[in-house]
mmCIF file of C-alpha atoms in Angstrom:
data_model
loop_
_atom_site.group_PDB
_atom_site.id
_atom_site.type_symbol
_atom_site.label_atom_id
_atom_site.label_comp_id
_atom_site.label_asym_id
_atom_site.label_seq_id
_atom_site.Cartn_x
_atom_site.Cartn_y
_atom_site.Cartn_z
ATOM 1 C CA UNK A 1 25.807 11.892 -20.788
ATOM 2 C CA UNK A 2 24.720 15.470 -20.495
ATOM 3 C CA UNK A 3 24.968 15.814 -24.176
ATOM 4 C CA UNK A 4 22.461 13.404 -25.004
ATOM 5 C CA UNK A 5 20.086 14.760 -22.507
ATOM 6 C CA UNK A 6 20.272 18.116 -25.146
ATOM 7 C CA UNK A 7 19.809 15.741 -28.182
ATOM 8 C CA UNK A 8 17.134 14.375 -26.437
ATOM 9 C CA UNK A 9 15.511 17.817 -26.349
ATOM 10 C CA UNK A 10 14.525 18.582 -29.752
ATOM 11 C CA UNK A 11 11.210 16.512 -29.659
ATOM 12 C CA UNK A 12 8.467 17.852 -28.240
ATOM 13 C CA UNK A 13 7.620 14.861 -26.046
ATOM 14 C CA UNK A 14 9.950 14.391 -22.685
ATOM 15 C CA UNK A 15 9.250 11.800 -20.587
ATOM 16 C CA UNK A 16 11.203 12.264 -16.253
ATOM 17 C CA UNK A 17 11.183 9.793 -13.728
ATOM 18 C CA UNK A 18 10.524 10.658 -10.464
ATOM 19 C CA UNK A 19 11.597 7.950 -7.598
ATOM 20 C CA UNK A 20 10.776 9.088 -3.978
ATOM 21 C CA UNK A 21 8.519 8.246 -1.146
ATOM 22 C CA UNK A 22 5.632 10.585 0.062
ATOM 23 C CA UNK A 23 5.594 11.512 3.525
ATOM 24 C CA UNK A 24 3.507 13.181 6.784
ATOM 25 C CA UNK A 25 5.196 16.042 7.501
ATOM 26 C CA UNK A 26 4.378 17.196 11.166
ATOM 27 C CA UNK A 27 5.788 20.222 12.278
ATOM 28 C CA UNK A 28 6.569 21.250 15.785
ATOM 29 C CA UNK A 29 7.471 24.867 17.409
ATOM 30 C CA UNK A 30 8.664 25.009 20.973
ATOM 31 C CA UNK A 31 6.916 21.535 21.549
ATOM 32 C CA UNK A 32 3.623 22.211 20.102
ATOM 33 C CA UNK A 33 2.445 20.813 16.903
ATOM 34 C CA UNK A 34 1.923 23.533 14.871
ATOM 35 C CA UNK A 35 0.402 21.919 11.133
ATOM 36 C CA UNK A 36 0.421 18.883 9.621
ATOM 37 C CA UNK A 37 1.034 18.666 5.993
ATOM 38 C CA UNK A 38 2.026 16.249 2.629
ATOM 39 C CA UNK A 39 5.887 15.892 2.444
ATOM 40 C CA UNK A 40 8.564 14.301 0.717
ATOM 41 C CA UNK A 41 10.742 15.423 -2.263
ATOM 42 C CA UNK A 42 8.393 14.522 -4.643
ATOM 43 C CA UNK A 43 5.362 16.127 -3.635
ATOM 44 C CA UNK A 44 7.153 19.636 -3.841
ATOM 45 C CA UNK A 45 8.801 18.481 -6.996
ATOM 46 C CA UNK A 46 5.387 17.442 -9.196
ATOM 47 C CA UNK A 47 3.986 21.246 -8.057
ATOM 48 C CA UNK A 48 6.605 23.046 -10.214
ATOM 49 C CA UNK A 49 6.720 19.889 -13.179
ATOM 50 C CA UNK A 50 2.684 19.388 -13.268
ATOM 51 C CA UNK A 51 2.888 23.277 -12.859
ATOM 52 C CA UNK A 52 4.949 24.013 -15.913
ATOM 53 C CA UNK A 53 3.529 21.294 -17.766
ATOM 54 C CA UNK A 54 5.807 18.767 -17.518
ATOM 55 C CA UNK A 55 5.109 15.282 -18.551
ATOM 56 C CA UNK A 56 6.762 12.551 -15.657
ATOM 57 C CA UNK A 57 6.024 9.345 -14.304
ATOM 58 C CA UNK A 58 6.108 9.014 -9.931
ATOM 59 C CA UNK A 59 6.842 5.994 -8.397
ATOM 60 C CA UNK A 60 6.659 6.683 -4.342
ATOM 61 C CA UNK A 61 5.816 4.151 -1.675
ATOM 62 C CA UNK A 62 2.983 4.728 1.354
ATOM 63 C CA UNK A 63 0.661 2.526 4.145
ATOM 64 C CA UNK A 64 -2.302 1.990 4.102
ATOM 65 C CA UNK A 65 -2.485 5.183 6.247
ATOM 66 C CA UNK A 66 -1.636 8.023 3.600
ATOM 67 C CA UNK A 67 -3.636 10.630 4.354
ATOM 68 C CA UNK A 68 -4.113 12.866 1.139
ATOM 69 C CA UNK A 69 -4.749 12.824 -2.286
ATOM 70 C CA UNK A 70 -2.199 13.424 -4.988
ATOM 71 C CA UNK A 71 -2.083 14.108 -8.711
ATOM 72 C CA UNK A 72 0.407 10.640 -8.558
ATOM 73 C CA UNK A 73 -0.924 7.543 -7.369
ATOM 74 C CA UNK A 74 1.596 5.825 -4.953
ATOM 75 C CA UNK A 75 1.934 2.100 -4.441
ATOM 76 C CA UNK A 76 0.546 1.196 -1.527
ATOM 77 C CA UNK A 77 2.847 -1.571 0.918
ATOM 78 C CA UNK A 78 0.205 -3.122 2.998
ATOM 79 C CA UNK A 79 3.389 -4.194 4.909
ATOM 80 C CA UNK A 80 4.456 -0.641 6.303
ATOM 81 C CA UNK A 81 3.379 2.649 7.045
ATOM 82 C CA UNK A 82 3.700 5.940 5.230
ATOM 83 C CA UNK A 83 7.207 7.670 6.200
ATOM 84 C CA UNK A 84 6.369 10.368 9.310
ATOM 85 C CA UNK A 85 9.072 13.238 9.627
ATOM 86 C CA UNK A 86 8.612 15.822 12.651
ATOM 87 C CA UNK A 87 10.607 18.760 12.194
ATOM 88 C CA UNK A 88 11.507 20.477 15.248
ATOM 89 C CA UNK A 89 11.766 24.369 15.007
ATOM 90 C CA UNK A 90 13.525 25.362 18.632
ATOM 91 C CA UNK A 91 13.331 29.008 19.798
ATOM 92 C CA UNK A 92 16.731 30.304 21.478
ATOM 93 C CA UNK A 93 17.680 34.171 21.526
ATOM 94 C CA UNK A 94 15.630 34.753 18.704
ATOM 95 C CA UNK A 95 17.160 31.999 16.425
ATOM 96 C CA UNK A 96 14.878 29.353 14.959
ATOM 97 C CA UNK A 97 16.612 26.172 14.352
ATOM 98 C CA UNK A 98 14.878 23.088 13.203
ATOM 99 C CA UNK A 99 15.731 19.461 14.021
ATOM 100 C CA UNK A 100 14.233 16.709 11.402
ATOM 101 C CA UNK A 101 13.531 13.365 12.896
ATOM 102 C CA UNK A 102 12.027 10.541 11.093
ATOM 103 C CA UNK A 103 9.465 8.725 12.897
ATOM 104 C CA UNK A 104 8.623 6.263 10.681
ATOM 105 C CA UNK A 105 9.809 5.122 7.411
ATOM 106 C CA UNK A 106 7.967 2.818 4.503
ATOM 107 C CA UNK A 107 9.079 0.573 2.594
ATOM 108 C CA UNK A 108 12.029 1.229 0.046
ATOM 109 C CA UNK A 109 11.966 1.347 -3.968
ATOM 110 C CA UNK A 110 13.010 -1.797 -4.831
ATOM 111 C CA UNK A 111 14.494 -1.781 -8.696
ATOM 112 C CA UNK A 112 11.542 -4.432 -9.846
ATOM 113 C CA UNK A 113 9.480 -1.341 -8.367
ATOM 114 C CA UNK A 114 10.288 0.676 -11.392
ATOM 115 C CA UNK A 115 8.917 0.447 -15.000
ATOM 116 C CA UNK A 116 10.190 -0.969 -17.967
ATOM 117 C CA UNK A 117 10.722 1.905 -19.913
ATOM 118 C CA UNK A 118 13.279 4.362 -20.802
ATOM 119 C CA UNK A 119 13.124 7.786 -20.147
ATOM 120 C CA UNK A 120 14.940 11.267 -20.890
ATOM 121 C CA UNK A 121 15.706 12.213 -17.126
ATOM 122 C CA UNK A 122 15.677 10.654 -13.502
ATOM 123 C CA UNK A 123 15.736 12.266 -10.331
ATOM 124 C CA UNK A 124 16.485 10.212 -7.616
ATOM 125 C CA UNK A 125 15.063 12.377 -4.702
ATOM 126 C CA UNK A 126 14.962 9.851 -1.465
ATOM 127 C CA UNK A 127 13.939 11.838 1.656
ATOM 128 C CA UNK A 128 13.584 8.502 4.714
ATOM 129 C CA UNK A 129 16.395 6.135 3.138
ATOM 130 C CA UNK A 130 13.865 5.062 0.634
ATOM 131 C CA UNK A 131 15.809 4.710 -2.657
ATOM 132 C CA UNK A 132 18.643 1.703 -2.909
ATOM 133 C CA UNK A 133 21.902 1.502 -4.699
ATOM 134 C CA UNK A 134 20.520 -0.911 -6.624
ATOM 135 C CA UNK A 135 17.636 1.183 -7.070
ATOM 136 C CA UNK A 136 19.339 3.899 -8.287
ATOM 137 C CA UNK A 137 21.710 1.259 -10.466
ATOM 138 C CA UNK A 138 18.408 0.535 -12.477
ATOM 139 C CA UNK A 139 17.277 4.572 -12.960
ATOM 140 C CA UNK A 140 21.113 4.957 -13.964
ATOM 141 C CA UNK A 141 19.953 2.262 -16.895
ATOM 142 C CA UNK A 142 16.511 3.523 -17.883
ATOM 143 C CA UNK A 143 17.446 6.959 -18.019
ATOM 144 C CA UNK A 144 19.993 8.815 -20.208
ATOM 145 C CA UNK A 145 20.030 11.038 -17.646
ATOM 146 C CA UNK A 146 19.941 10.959 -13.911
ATOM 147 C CA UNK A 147 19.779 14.003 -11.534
ATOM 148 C CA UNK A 148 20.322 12.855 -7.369
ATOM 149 C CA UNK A 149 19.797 15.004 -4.914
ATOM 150 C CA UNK A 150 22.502 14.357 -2.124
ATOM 151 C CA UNK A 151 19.983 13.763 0.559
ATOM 152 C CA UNK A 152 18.936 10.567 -0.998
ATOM 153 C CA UNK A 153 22.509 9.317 -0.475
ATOM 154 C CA UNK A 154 24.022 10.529 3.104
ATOM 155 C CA UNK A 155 21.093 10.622 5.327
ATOM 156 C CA UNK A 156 21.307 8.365 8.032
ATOM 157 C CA UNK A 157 19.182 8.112 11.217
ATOM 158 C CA UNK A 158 19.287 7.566 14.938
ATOM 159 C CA UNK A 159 18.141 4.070 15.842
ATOM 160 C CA UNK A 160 16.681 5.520 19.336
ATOM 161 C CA UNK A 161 14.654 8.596 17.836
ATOM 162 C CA UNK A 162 14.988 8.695 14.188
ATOM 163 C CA UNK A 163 17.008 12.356 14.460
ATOM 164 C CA UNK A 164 18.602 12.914 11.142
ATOM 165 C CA UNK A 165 22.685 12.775 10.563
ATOM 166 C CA UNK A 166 24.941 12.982 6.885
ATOM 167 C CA UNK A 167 27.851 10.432 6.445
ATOM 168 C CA UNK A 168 29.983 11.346 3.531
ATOM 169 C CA UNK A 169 29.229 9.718 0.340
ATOM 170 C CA UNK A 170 32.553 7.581 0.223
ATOM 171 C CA UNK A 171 31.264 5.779 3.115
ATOM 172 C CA UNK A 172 28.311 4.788 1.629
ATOM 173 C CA UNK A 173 26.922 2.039 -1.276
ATOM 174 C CA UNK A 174 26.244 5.037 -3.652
ATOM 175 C CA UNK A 175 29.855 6.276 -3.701
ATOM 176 C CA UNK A 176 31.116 3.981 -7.208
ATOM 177 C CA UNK A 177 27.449 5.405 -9.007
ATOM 178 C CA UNK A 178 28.929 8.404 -8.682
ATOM 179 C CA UNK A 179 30.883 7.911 -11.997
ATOM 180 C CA UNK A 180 27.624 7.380 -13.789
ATOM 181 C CA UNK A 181 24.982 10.135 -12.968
ATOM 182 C CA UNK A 182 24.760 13.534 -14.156
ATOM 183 C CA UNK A 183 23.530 15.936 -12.113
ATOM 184 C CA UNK A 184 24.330 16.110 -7.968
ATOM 185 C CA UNK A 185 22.371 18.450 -6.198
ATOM 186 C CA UNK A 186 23.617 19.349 -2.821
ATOM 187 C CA UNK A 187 23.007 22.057 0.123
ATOM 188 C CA UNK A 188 25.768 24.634 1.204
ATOM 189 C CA UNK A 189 24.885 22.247 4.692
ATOM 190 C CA UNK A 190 25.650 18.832 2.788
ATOM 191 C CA UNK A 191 28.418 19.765 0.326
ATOM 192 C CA UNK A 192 30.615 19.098 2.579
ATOM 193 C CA UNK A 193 29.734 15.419 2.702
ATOM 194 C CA UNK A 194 30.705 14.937 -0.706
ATOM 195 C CA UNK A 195 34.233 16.338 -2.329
ATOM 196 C CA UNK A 196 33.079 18.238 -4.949
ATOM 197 C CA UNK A 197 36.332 18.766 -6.401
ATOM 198 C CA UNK A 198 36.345 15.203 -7.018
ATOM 199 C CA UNK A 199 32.739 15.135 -8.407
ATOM 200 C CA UNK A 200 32.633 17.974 -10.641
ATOM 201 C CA UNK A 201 35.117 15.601 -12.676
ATOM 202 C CA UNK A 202 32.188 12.560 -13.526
ATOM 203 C CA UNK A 203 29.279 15.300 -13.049
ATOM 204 C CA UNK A 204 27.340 18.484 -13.124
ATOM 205 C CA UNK A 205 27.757 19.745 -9.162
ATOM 206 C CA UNK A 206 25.059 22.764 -8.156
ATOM 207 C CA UNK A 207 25.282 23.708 -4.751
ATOM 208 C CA UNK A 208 22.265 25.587 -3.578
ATOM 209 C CA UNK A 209 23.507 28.348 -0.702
ATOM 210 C CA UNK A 210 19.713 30.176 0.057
ATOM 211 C CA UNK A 211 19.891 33.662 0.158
ATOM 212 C CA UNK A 212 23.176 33.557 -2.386
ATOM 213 C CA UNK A 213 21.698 31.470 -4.884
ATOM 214 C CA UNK A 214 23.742 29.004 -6.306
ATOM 215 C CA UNK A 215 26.612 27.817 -7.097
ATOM 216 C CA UNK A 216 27.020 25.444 -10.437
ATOM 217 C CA UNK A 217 30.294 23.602 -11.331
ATOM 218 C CA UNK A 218 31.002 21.584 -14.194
ATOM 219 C CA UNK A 219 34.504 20.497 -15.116
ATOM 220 C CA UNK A 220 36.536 23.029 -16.087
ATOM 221 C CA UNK A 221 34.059 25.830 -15.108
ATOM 222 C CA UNK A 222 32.629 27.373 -11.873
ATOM 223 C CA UNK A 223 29.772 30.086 -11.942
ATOM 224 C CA UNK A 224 27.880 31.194 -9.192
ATOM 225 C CA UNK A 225 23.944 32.254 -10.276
ATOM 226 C CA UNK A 226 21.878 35.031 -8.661
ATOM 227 C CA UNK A 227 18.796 34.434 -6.179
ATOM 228 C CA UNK A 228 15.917 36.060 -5.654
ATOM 229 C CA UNK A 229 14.573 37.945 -2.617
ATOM 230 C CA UNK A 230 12.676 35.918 -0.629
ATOM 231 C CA UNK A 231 10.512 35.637 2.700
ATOM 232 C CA UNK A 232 11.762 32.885 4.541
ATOM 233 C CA UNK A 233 8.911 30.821 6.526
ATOM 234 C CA UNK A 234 9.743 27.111 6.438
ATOM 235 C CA UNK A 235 12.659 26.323 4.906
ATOM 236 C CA UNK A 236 11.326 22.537 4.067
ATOM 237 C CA UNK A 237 11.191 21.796 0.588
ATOM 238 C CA UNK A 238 12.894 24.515 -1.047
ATOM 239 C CA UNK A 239 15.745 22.344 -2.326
ATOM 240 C CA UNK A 240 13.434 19.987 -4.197
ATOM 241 C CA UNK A 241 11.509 22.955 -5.561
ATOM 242 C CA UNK A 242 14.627 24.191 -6.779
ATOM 243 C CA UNK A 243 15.761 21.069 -8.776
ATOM 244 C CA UNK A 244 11.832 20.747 -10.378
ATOM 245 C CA UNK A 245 12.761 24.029 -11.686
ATOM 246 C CA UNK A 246 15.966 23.111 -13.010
ATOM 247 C CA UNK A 247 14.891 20.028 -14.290
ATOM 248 C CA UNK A 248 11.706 21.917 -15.843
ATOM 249 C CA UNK A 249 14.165 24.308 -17.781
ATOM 250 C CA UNK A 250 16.263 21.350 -19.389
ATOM 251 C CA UNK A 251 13.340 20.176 -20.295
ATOM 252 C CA UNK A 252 12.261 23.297 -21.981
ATOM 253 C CA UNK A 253 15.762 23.408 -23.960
ATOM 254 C CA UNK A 254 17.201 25.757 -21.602
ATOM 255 C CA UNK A 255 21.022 26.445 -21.109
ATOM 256 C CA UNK A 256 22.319 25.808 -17.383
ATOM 257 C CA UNK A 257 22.733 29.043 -16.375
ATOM 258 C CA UNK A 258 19.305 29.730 -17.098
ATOM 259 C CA UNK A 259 17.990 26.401 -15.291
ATOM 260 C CA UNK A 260 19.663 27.231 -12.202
ATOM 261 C CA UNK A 261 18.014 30.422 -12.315
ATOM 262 C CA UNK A 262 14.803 29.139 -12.960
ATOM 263 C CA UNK A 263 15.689 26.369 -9.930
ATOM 264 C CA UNK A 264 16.849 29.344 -7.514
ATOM 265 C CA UNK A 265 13.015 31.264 -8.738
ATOM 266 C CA UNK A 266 10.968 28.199 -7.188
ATOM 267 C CA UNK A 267 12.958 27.756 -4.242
ATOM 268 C CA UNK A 268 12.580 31.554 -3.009
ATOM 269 C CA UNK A 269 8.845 31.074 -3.827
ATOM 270 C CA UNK A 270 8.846 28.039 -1.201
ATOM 271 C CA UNK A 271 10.296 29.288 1.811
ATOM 272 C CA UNK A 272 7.494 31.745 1.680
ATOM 273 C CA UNK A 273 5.005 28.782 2.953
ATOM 274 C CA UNK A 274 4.600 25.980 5.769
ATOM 275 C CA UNK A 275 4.534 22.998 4.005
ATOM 276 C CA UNK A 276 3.717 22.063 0.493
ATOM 277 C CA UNK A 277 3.291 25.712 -1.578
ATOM 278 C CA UNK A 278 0.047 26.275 -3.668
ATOM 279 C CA UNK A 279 1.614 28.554 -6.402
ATOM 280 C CA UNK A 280 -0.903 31.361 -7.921
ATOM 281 C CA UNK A 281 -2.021 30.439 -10.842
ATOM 282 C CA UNK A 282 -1.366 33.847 -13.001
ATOM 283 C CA UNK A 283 2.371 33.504 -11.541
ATOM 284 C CA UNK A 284 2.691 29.678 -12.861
ATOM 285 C CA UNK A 285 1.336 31.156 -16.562
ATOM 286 C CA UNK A 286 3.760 34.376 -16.475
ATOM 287 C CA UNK A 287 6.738 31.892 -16.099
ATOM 288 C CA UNK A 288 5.521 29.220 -18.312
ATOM 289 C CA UNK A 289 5.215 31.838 -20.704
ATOM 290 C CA UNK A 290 9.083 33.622 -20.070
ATOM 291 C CA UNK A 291 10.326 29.822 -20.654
ATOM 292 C CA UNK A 292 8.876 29.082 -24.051
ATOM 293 C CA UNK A 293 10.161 32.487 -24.872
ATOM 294 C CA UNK A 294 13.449 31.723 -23.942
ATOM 295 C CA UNK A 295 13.801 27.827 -25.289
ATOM 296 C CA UNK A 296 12.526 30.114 -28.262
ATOM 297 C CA UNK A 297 15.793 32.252 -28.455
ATOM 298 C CA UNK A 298 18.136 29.199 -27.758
ATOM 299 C CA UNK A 299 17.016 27.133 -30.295
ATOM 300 C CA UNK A 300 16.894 30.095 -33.031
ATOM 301 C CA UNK A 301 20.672 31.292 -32.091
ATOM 302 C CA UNK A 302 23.397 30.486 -34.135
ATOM 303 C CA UNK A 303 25.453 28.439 -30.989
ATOM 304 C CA UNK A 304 25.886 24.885 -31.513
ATOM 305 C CA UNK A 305 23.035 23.423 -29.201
ATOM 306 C CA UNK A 306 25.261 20.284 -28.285
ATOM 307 C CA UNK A 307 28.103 22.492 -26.997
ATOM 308 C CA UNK A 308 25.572 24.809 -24.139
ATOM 309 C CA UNK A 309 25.239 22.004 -21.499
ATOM 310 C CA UNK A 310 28.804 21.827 -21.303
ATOM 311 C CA UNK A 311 29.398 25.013 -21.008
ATOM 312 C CA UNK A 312 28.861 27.399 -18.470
ATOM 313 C CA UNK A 313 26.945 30.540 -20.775
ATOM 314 C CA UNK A 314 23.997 31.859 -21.579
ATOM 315 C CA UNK A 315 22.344 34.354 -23.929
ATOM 316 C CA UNK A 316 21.585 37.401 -22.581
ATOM 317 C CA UNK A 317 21.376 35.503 -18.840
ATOM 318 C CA UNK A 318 20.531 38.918 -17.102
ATOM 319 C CA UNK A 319 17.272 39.345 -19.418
ATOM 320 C CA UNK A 320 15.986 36.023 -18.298
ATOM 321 C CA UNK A 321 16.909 36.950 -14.124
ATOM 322 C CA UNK A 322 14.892 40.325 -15.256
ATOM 323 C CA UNK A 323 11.497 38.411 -16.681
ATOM 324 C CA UNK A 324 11.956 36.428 -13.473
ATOM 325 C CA UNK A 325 11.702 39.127 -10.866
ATOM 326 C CA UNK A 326 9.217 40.771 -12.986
ATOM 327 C CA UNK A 327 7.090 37.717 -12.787
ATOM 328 C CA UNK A 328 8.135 36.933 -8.781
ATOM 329 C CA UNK A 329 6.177 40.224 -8.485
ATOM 330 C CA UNK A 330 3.141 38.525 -8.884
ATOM 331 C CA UNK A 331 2.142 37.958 -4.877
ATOM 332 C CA UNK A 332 1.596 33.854 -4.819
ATOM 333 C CA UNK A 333 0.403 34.570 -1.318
ATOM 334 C CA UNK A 334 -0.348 37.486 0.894
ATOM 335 C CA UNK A 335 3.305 37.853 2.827
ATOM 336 C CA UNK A 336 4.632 41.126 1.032
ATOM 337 C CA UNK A 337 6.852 42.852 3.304
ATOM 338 C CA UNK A 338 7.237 40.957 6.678
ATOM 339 C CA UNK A 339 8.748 37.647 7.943
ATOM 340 C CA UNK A 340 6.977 35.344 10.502
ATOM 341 C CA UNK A 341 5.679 33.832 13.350
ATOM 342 C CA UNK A 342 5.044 29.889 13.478
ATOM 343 C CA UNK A 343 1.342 30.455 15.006
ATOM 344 C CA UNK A 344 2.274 28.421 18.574
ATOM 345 C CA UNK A 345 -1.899 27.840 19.238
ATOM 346 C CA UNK A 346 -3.089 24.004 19.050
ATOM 347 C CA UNK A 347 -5.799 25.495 17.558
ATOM 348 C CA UNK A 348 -3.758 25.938 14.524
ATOM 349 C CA UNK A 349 -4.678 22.287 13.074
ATOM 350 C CA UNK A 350 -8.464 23.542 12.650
ATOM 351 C CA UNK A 351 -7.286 25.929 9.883
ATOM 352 C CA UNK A 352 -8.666 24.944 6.081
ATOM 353 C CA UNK A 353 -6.538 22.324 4.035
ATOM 354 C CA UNK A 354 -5.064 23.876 0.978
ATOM 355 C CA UNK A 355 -3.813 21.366 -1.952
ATOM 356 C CA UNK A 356 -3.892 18.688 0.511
ATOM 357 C CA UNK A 357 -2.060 20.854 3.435
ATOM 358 C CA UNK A 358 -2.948 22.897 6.338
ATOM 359 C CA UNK A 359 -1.662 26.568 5.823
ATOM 360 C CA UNK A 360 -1.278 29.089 9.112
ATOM 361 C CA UNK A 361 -1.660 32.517 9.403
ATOM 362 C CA UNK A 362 1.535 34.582 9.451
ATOM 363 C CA UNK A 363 1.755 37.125 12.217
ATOM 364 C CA UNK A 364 4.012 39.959 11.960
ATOM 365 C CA UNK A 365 5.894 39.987 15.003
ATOM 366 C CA UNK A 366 9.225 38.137 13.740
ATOM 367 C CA UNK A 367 12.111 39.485 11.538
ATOM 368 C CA UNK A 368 14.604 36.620 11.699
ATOM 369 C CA UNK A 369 14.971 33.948 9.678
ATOM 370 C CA UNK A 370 15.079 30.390 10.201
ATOM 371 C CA UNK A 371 18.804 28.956 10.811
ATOM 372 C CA UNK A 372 18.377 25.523 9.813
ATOM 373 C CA UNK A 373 19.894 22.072 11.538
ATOM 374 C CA UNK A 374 18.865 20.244 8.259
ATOM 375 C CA UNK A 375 17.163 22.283 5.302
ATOM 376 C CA UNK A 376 15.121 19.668 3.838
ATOM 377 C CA UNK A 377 12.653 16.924 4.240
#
C-alpha cells in the first residue's frame, strides 16, 4: 500500500482527502474563558497543506451556527450544531493541566458524504466522534492511501459532561480496518490504547512524544527522529500540524525520515500559539523552498525510489534537520525567549481576530510548560 503511494508520486498533480469536522474551540484557565477560536483537526491541518501548496479536497460537517470563514467550505446540517470543545487548563503548584470536554457535537460523515473520486492519500482526522467505520471503510476504497490519526478512533465521551476518555482500539468498530490503512498516528498519551507491536505489522506506526520528537516504526525497523526547540503555549493542535507536515513531505517525494521531520517542524511551530497558528509568511516560503530542494536530491539519487518508504533511511537526514532549524529561525511570532501566561482577564475576548481566531498577549511571568490531560482537539 505504501508503495503505491511512492508510485503515485512521480506526477506532478496529488490530489488528499481530508475527512473531519470543524469545531469552536473555547478555552478556559482557572474558570475564566480566556479566547475563543476555530478548531478541529482539519483546520490546523489545511494551514500547513494550503501553506505548502498542497492540492486537497475537505469534507467537514457544521450548524447553521459556524462562526468563521475558511479556505474549505463545510456542509452545513441544518439538523445539528457545529461541534463545541472547552478545554480546561487547571492551575495546581505551578502545573497546567488541561481537561477537553466536548459540549456539543454535529453531525457525523456519513460515507454517501464523500465524493466519488479517487485520490492519492486520506487522512481520517475525527476530533468529536465524527468519522464512522463505515466512513472510514469508504476513504479506505477511494484512496490508495489512508493516514488515521488515533484520536478519530478511541475517543469516547462522558454522557453527563462530554469530558473526553480513550478505549483501546480492539474494543472498538475500527479495530478489523486496521489491516487496511497505512499510516497510524498516535500520541506518547494514546499509544498505549493501541498495541503497536501488533500494528507496526499491517502499518506505518509514528508516535509523536513532544519535546523528543518522534518515534516512527515500520515492520522490521524502529527509528526515533529529532524535534525541534519549541515554546510551548497551547498544546492544541500540534498533533494535526504534525501529520499536515508529514503528509506535505510524501507528497513532495520525500523519504520518511525526512517527513517526520518535517511533521515534528510544524508541530513545535504550533505550541507556540493559542489556537489556530498564522504561520509568517517568509517562514512558509523558506521551507517550501528546503522541500523542493530536497524531493530534488531524492529523485536524482541513484536509490530505487520504490524501496525508501519501506525503509527506514534517508540521504544526508541531518542536512535536511539543519535547513530546518535554520529556517525555524525565522520568528513566526514575537515569543523568542520566554514561555507564558494564559492572560486570565475577560477582557481578553476584545483582542483582534487573526485568520479567523482571537490571539492573546503572552506575558512573561511563567516558565513551565503545559502537562497535558489530553493533547489534542
Amino acid at each position: 500500500m505504501v508503495k503505491e503511494a511512492k508510485d503515485s508520486l512521480i506526477p506532478t498533480t496529488h490530489r488528499c482527502l481530508i475527512v473531519g469536522n470543524y469545531c469552536h474551540d473555547v478555552l478556559i484557565k482557572d474558570d475564566v474563558v480566556i479566547a475563543e477560536s476555530l478548531g478541529g483537526a482539519v483546520s490546523f491541518i489545511s494551514a500547513v497543506l494550503d501553506g505548502l501548496s498542497v492540492s486537497s479536497d475537505y469534507i467537514s460537517k457544521v450548524g447553521p451556527d459556524f462562526a468563521y470563514s475558511v479556505n474549505h467550505q463545510p456542509i452545513t446540517s441544518p439538523s445539528s450544531k457545529t461541534t463545541v470543545f472547552h478545554a480546561h487548563f487547571l492551575t495546581e503548584n505551578k502545573r497546567i493541566d488541561r481537561i477537553l470536554k466536548r459540549i456539543t457535537a454535529c453531525d457525523p460523515v456519513e460515507p454517501s458524504d464523500l465524493p466519488n473520486s479517487t485520490f492519492h492519500f486520506g487522512l481520517a482526522v475525527g476530533v468529536g466522534g465524527e468519522i464512522l467505520p463505515e466512513t472510514l471503510e469508504r476513504m479506505i476504497d477511494m484512496c490508495k492511501v489512508v493516514f488515521v490519526d488515533i484520536q478519530t478512533l478511541i475517543r469516547v465521551f462522558d454522557p453527563v459532561d462530554g469530558t473526553v476518555s480513550l478505549v483501546h482500539l480492539n474494543q472498538t468498530g475500527f479495530w478489523p480496518l486496521l489491516k487496511k490503512i497505512g499510516f497510524l498516528k498516535a500520541s506518547a498519551e494514546e499509544a498505549p490504547y493501541v498495541d503497536v507491536e501488533e500494528a507496526r505489522k499491517w502499518c506505518c506506526v509514528v508516535v509523536t512524544k513532544g519535546k523528543e520528537g518522534c518515534t516512527v516504526y515500520t515492520k522490521h525497523e524502529e527509528l526515533s527522529v529529532a524535534p525541534f526547540p519549541a515554546f510551548q503555549v497551547d498544546p492544541t493542535g500540534a498533533g494535526d500540524s504534525f501529520l499536515g507536515g508529514l503528509v506535505a513531505g510524501l507528497v513532495h517525494g520525500l523519504a520518511i525520515p525526512d517527513v517526520a521531520l518535517l511533521g515534528n517542524f510544524f508541530g513545535s511551530l504550533t505550541v507556540g500559539y493559542i489556537g489556530l497558528p498564522k504561520f509568517d509568511l517568509r517562514l512558509i516560503q523558506r521551507v517550501k523552498d528546503e522541500v523542493l530542494k530536497r524531493s530534488l536530491q531524492h529523485f536524482g539519487s541513484h536509490e530505487k525510489q520504490e524501496d525508501e518508504p519501506n525503509r527506514l533511511k534517508s540521504l544526508d537526514y541531518e542536512e535536511f534537520l539543519e535547513a530546518l532549524s535554520a529556517t525555524k529561525g525565522i520568528p513566526a511570532h514575537s515569543i523568542k525567549e520566554c514561555k507564558w501566561d494564559l492572560h486570565s482577564s475577560p477582557g481578553a475576548l476584545d483582542q483582534p481576530v487573526y485568520n479567523g481566531h482571537r490571539r492573546l498577549p503572552l506575558n512573561i511571568v511563567c516558565e513551565e510548560s503545559i502537562n497535558s490531560v489530553d493533547s489534542k482537539s
